[in-house]
């Protein structure tokens, strides 16, 4: 189980100000005075303003039980609560709509009590039936989070304040992390309403929703520990990097996510602080293990040793990525240096890659950084093995449609992936790719191997344990994945987020209590504007 005393937050470089983010303001009421940086007289009015965010992504469905949009997931964090809430700075969990930890009645049954007075933004009280309905929607066939919730067998009503949860794994140690994925909405909310403009119990509620922005207002019925302190929250979709950087510099947006690496010095010079946080965000390689030579670990390892990852980091990411030494980054609590760590070693690549011949079909998605990685990989593989590598880059749907045909017309895939936007417990991150799902059944097709069966057995064992025993299971998994390298990180990215935190924007406004996270989106809990 995760040690919540340890943090996964790492500021690998903070430009344009002091190295540490300001501490969260902890629920101050709006209209207070912000202390000066040196502890002297007040420098501005806290709260009562408009909190503005520039997102690098566009909205799609907001449905909190079936959401995969980076824009919508981030916006929903302000509107919806689960029984437990996940802090995306360190993936620790705290009480959301519940009060206290689950109380275990027996090894497979626990009880959870709802927070007194919890109310939707409509004014309707939260009922046990609302929670159960939200759970049942999240577990319905075809929904996004089904694979995360398989160990939760059922939810039942004990009384008007208490939910009985049955699990398939005795004393399931990660139950709070998984319940935190399920966001609670009214049982009366239709699927269309959930997708378009969901209703929640969080500190904010949706007012305007469009294809390019959302406007949120404080939830007047919120009774939790983190009330909204500003009058308005506006999140803009600015997928064009130039437009996003311009809005940041001008102060149109007080917080800007996914600052392009080449623009970090520019926004820092304007006075913004840039948090650079190592996250799980993976640029991975996957091999078609159904065909030779990729059905041998030696050939797969040979490619890993042939890749000049230093050049990839320098050229495609401007230094904002790390070289993996484990499936998890070193900043994560359950990190363990794997028994196999890949470095750029052409001699070793040639020694292992004697079976690599002919033409190789390398596919990538059309993400600009990934295309640059693919171009580097194409050259590296050709140079190491004297083969021809055909590079095809396409949009994600087309790329995966080609691979899902299972016609063996591809050899290697390089693509981005980051399930940590849903949560950060180690089992979730492993199951995203290595569970009994499309990745292992069709795309990589590793699920018939003894090693895959061993990995899944160890993952199952880990869920029945905690502490050191759980860590030992995961360590074995990390070692197998690194040695077999059927689907494995090539790079783990660093996420830069800019904010007017330590100096005021051109409009005279800054934010207090903000710090960046290592996945997509921004966390705005207890973040508040300060107006000079």
PDB file of N, CA, C and O in Angstrom, residues 5-53:
ATOM      1  N   UNK A   5       3.053   9.298   3.540  1.00  0.00           N
ATOM      2  CA  UNK A   5       4.009  10.239   4.107  1.00  0.00           C
ATOM      3  C   UNK A   5       5.059  10.648   3.082  1.00  0.00           C
ATOM      4  O   UNK A   5       5.745  11.629   3.245  1.00  0.00           O
ATOM      5  N   UNK A   6       5.204   9.838   2.056  1.00  0.00           N
ATOM      6  CA  UNK A   6       6.173  10.143   1.019  1.00  0.00           C
ATOM      7  C   UNK A   6       5.467  10.850  -0.117  1.00  0.00           C
ATOM      8  O   UNK A   6       4.315  10.576  -0.409  1.00  0.00           O
ATOM      9  N   UNK A   7       6.143  11.727  -0.770  1.00  0.00           N
ATOM     10  CA  UNK A   7       5.536  12.474  -1.865  1.00  0.00           C
ATOM     11  C   UNK A   7       6.130  12.068  -3.191  1.00  0.00           C
ATOM     12  O   UNK A   7       7.303  11.757  -3.284  1.00  0.00           O
ATOM     13  N   UNK A   8       5.291  12.087  -4.224  1.00  0.00           N
ATOM     14  CA  UNK A   8       5.766  11.870  -5.571  1.00  0.00           C
ATOM     15  C   UNK A   8       6.046  13.188  -6.263  1.00  0.00           C
ATOM     16  O   UNK A   8       6.432  13.217  -7.408  1.00  0.00           O
ATOM     17  N   UNK A   9       5.784  14.287  -5.592  1.00  0.00           N
ATOM     18  CA  UNK A   9       5.969  15.579  -6.234  1.00  0.00           C
ATOM     19  C   UNK A   9       7.448  15.944  -6.243  1.00  0.00           C
ATOM     20  O   UNK A   9       8.094  15.972  -5.226  1.00  0.00           O
ATOM     21  N   UNK A  10       7.985  16.221  -7.389  1.00  0.00           N
ATOM     22  CA  UNK A  10       9.385  16.612  -7.488  1.00  0.00           C
ATOM     23  C   UNK A  10       9.510  17.795  -8.415  1.00  0.00           C
ATOM     24  O   UNK A  10       9.152  17.714  -9.572  1.00  0.00           O
ATOM     25  N   UNK A  11       9.994  18.903  -7.923  1.00  0.00           N
ATOM     26  CA  UNK A  11      10.226  20.056  -8.768  1.00  0.00           C
ATOM     27  C   UNK A  11      11.663  19.965  -9.288  1.00  0.00           C
ATOM     28  O   UNK A  11      12.608  20.308  -8.605  1.00  0.00           O
ATOM     29  N   UNK A  12      11.788  19.477 -10.514  1.00  0.00           N
ATOM     30  CA  UNK A  12      13.111  19.265 -11.084  1.00  0.00           C
ATOM     31  C   UNK A  12      13.729  20.554 -11.589  1.00  0.00           C
ATOM     32  O   UNK A  12      14.896  20.608 -11.907  1.00  0.00           O
ATOM     33  N   UNK A  13      12.922  21.574 -11.671  1.00  0.00           N
ATOM     34  CA  UNK A  13      13.444  22.877 -12.057  1.00  0.00           C
ATOM     35  C   UNK A  13      12.328  23.868 -11.925  1.00  0.00           C
ATOM     36  O   UNK A  13      11.250  23.645 -12.435  1.00  0.00           O
ATOM     37  N   UNK A  14      12.515  24.929 -11.218  1.00  0.00           N
ATOM     38  CA  UNK A  14      11.480  25.929 -11.076  1.00  0.00           C
ATOM     39  C   UNK A  14      12.048  27.246 -11.557  1.00  0.00           C
ATOM     40  O   UNK A  14      13.012  27.751 -10.997  1.00  0.00           O
ATOM     41  N   UNK A  15      11.481  27.747 -12.662  1.00  0.00           N
ATOM     42  CA  UNK A  15      12.005  28.962 -13.259  1.00  0.00           C
ATOM     43  C   UNK A  15      11.177  30.151 -12.848  1.00  0.00           C
ATOM     44  O   UNK A  15       9.996  30.057 -12.605  1.00  0.00           O
ATOM     45  N   UNK A  16      11.852  31.298 -12.784  1.00  0.00           N
ATOM     46  CA  UNK A  16      11.148  32.550 -12.575  1.00  0.00           C
ATOM     47  C   UNK A  16      10.726  32.783 -11.149  1.00  0.00           C
ATOM     48  O   UNK A  16       9.679  33.370 -10.903  1.00  0.00           O
ATOM     49  N   UNK A  17      11.506  32.323 -10.148  1.00  0.00           N
ATOM     50  CA  UNK A  17      11.150  32.618  -8.772  1.00  0.00           C
ATOM     51  C   UNK A  17      11.725  31.616  -7.825  1.00  0.00           C
ATOM     52  O   UNK A  17      12.616  30.858  -8.160  1.00  0.00           O
ATOM     53  N   UNK A  18      11.220  31.598  -6.611  1.00  0.00           N
ATOM     54  CA  UNK A  18      11.719  30.695  -5.589  1.00  0.00           C
ATOM     55  C   UNK A  18      11.460  29.257  -5.994  1.00  0.00           C
ATOM     56  O   UNK A  18      10.548  28.957  -6.742  1.00  0.00           O
ATOM     57  N   UNK A  19      12.271  28.361  -5.429  1.00  0.00           N
ATOM     58  CA  UNK A  19      12.231  26.976  -5.887  1.00  0.00           C
ATOM     59  C   UNK A  19      11.043  26.206  -5.369  1.00  0.00           C
ATOM     60  O   UNK A  19      10.661  25.205  -5.936  1.00  0.00           O
ATOM     61  N   UNK A  20      10.452  26.599  -4.291  1.00  0.00           N
ATOM     62  CA  UNK A  20       9.346  25.847  -3.718  1.00  0.00           C
ATOM     63  C   UNK A  20       8.029  26.537  -4.007  1.00  0.00           C
ATOM     64  O   UNK A  20       7.926  27.753  -4.008  1.00  0.00           O
ATOM     65  N   UNK A  21       6.982  25.731  -4.255  1.00  0.00           N
ATOM     66  CA  UNK A  21       5.657  26.299  -4.472  1.00  0.00           C
ATOM     67  C   UNK A  21       5.114  26.842  -3.166  1.00  0.00           C
ATOM     68  O   UNK A  21       5.483  26.400  -2.080  1.00  0.00           O
ATOM     69  N   UNK A  22       4.195  27.837  -3.262  1.00  0.00           N
ATOM     70  CA  UNK A  22       3.556  28.355  -2.068  1.00  0.00           C
ATOM     71  C   UNK A  22       2.690  27.280  -1.439  1.00  0.00           C
ATOM     72  O   UNK A  22       2.081  26.463  -2.123  1.00  0.00           O
ATOM     73  N   UNK A  23       2.606  27.295  -0.123  1.00  0.00           N
ATOM     74  CA  UNK A  23       1.767  26.327   0.568  1.00  0.00           C
ATOM     75  C   UNK A  23       0.304  26.627   0.298  1.00  0.00           C
ATOM     76  O   UNK A  23      -0.094  27.757   0.080  1.00  0.00           O
ATOM     77  N   UNK A  24      -0.532  25.563   0.306  1.00  0.00           N
ATOM     78  CA  UNK A  24      -1.966  25.757   0.102  1.00  0.00           C
ATOM     79  C   UNK A  24      -2.523  26.634   1.206  1.00  0.00           C
ATOM     80  O   UNK A  24      -2.072  26.605   2.343  1.00  0.00           O
ATOM     81  N   UNK A  25      -3.551  27.423   0.844  1.00  0.00           N
ATOM     82  CA  UNK A  25      -4.050  28.408   1.807  1.00  0.00           C
ATOM     83  C   UNK A  25      -5.042  27.824   2.790  1.00  0.00           C
ATOM     84  O   UNK A  25      -5.478  28.518   3.702  1.00  0.00           O
ATOM     85  N   UNK A  26      -5.438  26.569   2.597  1.00  0.00           N
ATOM     86  CA  UNK A  26      -6.162  25.851   3.639  1.00  0.00           C
ATOM     87  C   UNK A  26      -7.534  26.373   3.979  1.00  0.00           C
ATOM     88  O   UNK A  26      -7.970  26.304   5.123  1.00  0.00           O
ATOM     89  N   UNK A  27      -8.262  26.930   2.999  1.00  0.00           N
ATOM     90  CA  UNK A  27      -9.654  27.256   3.241  1.00  0.00           C
ATOM     91  C   UNK A  27      -9.895  28.634   3.803  1.00  0.00           C
ATOM     92  O   UNK A  27     -10.894  28.861   4.481  1.00  0.00           O
ATOM     93  N   UNK A  28      -9.002  29.605   3.572  1.00  0.00           N
ATOM     94  CA  UNK A  28      -9.277  30.965   4.001  1.00  0.00           C
ATOM     95  C   UNK A  28     -10.514  31.488   3.296  1.00  0.00           C
ATOM     96  O   UNK A  28     -10.771  31.179   2.149  1.00  0.00           O
ATOM     97  N   UNK A  29     -11.288  32.301   3.953  1.00  0.00           N
ATOM     98  CA  UNK A  29     -12.459  32.875   3.317  1.00  0.00           C
ATOM     99  C   UNK A  29     -12.031  33.975   2.372  1.00  0.00           C
ATOM    100  O   UNK A  29     -11.016  34.632   2.565  1.00  0.00           O
ATOM    101  N   UNK A  30     -12.811  34.201   1.306  1.00  0.00           N
ATOM    102  CA  UNK A  30     -12.493  35.224   0.332  1.00  0.00           C
ATOM    103  C   UNK A  30     -12.494  36.599   0.960  1.00  0.00           C
ATOM    104  O   UNK A  30     -13.188  36.880   1.930  1.00  0.00           O
ATOM    105  N   UNK A  31     -11.692  37.483   0.375  1.00  0.00           N
ATOM    106  CA  UNK A  31     -11.659  38.857   0.836  1.00  0.00           C
ATOM    107  C   UNK A  31     -10.632  39.143   1.895  1.00  0.00           C
ATOM    108  O   UNK A  31     -10.524  40.272   2.370  1.00  0.00           O
ATOM    109  N   UNK A  32      -9.814  38.117   2.280  1.00  0.00           N
ATOM    110  CA  UNK A  32      -8.768  38.330   3.265  1.00  0.00           C
ATOM    111  C   UNK A  32      -7.571  39.010   2.657  1.00  0.00           C
ATOM    112  O   UNK A  32      -7.523  39.312   1.474  1.00  0.00           O
ATOM    113  N   UNK A  33      -6.560  39.244   3.495  1.00  0.00           N
ATOM    114  CA  UNK A  33      -5.343  39.904   3.029  1.00  0.00           C
ATOM    115  C   UNK A  33      -4.226  38.886   2.858  1.00  0.00           C
ATOM    116  O   UNK A  33      -4.004  38.045   3.723  1.00  0.00           O
ATOM    117  N   UNK A  34      -3.518  38.956   1.752  1.00  0.00           N
ATOM    118  CA  UNK A  34      -2.385  38.069   1.520  1.00  0.00           C
ATOM    119  C   UNK A  34      -1.144  38.662   2.142  1.00  0.00           C
ATOM    120  O   UNK A  34      -0.861  39.846   1.957  1.00  0.00           O
ATOM    121  N   UNK A  35      -0.370  37.875   2.900  1.00  0.00           N
ATOM    122  CA  UNK A  35       0.853  38.412   3.491  1.00  0.00           C
ATOM    123  C   UNK A  35       1.889  38.679   2.424  1.00  0.00           C
ATOM    124  O   UNK A  35       1.917  38.038   1.376  1.00  0.00           O
ATOM    125  N   UNK A  36       2.760  39.636   2.682  1.00  0.00           N
ATOM    126  CA  UNK A  36       3.882  39.896   1.782  1.00  0.00           C
ATOM    127  C   UNK A  36       4.843  38.734   1.833  1.00  0.00           C
ATOM    128  O   UNK A  36       4.869  37.955   2.773  1.00  0.00           O
ATOM    129  N   UNK A  37       5.649  38.611   0.771  1.00  0.00           N
ATOM    130  CA  UNK A  37       6.576  37.484   0.685  1.00  0.00           C
ATOM    131  C   UNK A  37       7.550  37.463   1.846  1.00  0.00           C
ATOM    132  O   UNK A  37       8.022  36.415   2.266  1.00  0.00           O
ATOM    133  N   UNK A  38       7.874  38.651   2.420  1.00  0.00           N
ATOM    134  CA  UNK A  38       8.825  38.704   3.518  1.00  0.00           C
ATOM    135  C   UNK A  38       8.135  38.689   4.875  1.00  0.00           C
ATOM    136  O   UNK A  38       8.759  38.912   5.904  1.00  0.00           O
ATOM    137  N   UNK A  39       6.824  38.407   4.865  1.00  0.00           N
ATOM    138  CA  UNK A  39       6.083  38.346   6.112  1.00  0.00           C
ATOM    139  C   UNK A  39       5.666  39.709   6.616  1.00  0.00           C
ATOM    140  O   UNK A  39       5.148  39.842   7.718  1.00  0.00           O
ATOM    141  N   UNK A  40       5.835  40.749   5.801  1.00  0.00           N
ATOM    142  CA  UNK A  40       5.493  42.105   6.226  1.00  0.00           C
ATOM    143  C   UNK A  40       4.025  42.401   5.995  1.00  0.00           C
ATOM    144  O   UNK A  40       3.161  41.547   6.147  1.00  0.00           O
ATOM    145  N   UNK A  41       3.739  43.633   5.586  1.00  0.00           N
ATOM    146  CA  UNK A  41       2.360  44.040   5.429  1.00  0.00           C
ATOM    147  C   UNK A  41       1.709  43.305   4.256  1.00  0.00           C
ATOM    148  O   UNK A  41       2.363  42.808   3.349  1.00  0.00           O
ATOM    149  N   UNK A  42       0.385  43.293   4.276  1.00  0.00           N
ATOM    150  CA  UNK A  42      -0.366  42.593   3.239  1.00  0.00           C
ATOM    151  C   UNK A  42      -0.095  43.198   1.875  1.00  0.00           C
ATOM    152  O   UNK A  42       0.112  44.402   1.734  1.00  0.00           O
ATOM    153  N   UNK A  43      -0.093  42.324   0.862  1.00  0.00           N
ATOM    154  CA  UNK A  43       0.196  42.782  -0.492  1.00  0.00           C
ATOM    155  C   UNK A  43      -1.008  42.672  -1.407  1.00  0.00           C
ATOM    156  O   UNK A  43      -0.913  43.036  -2.572  1.00  0.00           O
ATOM    157  N   UNK A  44      -2.118  42.164  -0.944  1.00  0.00           N
ATOM    158  CA  UNK A  44      -3.271  42.048  -1.822  1.00  0.00           C
ATOM    159  C   UNK A  44      -4.453  41.414  -1.142  1.00  0.00           C
ATOM    160  O   UNK A  44      -4.379  40.952   0.000  1.00  0.00           O
ATOM    161  N   UNK A  45      -5.569  41.372  -1.863  1.00  0.00           N
ATOM    162  CA  UNK A  45      -6.812  40.805  -1.368  1.00  0.00           C
ATOM    163  C   UNK A  45      -6.951  39.368  -1.858  1.00  0.00           C
ATOM    164  O   UNK A  45      -6.827  39.099  -3.054  1.00  0.00           O
ATOM    165  N   UNK A  46      -7.191  38.471  -0.930  1.00  0.00           N
ATOM    166  CA  UNK A  46      -7.306  37.053  -1.258  1.00  0.00           C
ATOM    167  C   UNK A  46      -8.749  36.722  -1.612  1.00  0.00           C
ATOM    168  O   UNK A  46      -9.672  37.004  -0.841  1.00  0.00           O
ATOM    169  N   UNK A  47      -8.935  36.099  -2.778  1.00  0.00           N
ATOM    170  CA  UNK A  47     -10.253  35.628  -3.164  1.00  0.00           C
ATOM    171  C   UNK A  47     -11.122  36.698  -3.787  1.00  0.00           C
ATOM    172  O   UNK A  47     -10.735  37.857  -3.949  1.00  0.00           O
ATOM    173  N   UNK A  48     -12.308  36.249  -4.193  1.00  0.00           N
ATOM    174  CA  UNK A  48     -13.275  37.173  -4.757  1.00  0.00           C
ATOM    175  C   UNK A  48     -13.035  37.535  -6.197  1.00  0.00           C
ATOM    176  O   UNK A  48     -13.707  38.415  -6.742  1.00  0.00           O
ATOM    177  N   UNK A  49     -12.088  36.885  -6.866  1.00  0.00           N
ATOM    178  CA  UNK A  49     -11.755  37.226  -8.244  1.00  0.00           C
ATOM    179  C   UNK A  49     -12.152  36.126  -9.217  1.00  0.00           C
ATOM    180  O   UNK A  49     -13.026  35.292  -8.932  1.00  0.00           O
ATOM    181  N   UNK A  50     -11.501  36.128 -10.374  1.00  0.00           N
ATOM    182  CA  UNK A  50     -11.713  35.101 -11.394  1.00  0.00           C
ATOM    183  C   UNK A  50     -10.418  34.318 -11.565  1.00  0.00           C
ATOM    184  O   UNK A  50      -9.388  34.881 -11.926  1.00  0.00           O
ATOM    185  N   UNK A  51     -10.489  33.041 -11.299  1.00  0.00           N
ATOM    186  CA  UNK A  51      -9.351  32.137 -11.443  1.00  0.00           C
ATOM    187  C   UNK A  51      -9.364  31.611 -12.871  1.00  0.00           C
ATOM    188  O   UNK A  51     -10.365  31.038 -13.319  1.00  0.00           O
ATOM    189  N   UNK A  52      -8.278  31.827 -13.617  1.00  0.00           N
ATOM    190  CA  UNK A  52      -8.255  31.480 -15.039  1.00  0.00           C
ATOM    191  C   UNK A  52      -7.161  30.461 -15.331  1.00  0.00           C
ATOM    192  O   UNK A  52      -6.043  30.562 -14.833  1.00  0.00           O
ATOM    193  N   UNK A  53      -7.490  29.488 -16.175  1.00  0.00           N
ATOM    194  CA  UNK A  53      -6.579  28.389 -16.512  1.00  0.00           C
ATOM    195  C   UNK A  53      -6.558  28.210 -18.019  1.00  0.00           C
ATOM    196  O   UNK A  53      -7.610  28.195 -18.676  1.00  0.00           O
TER     197      UNK A  53
END
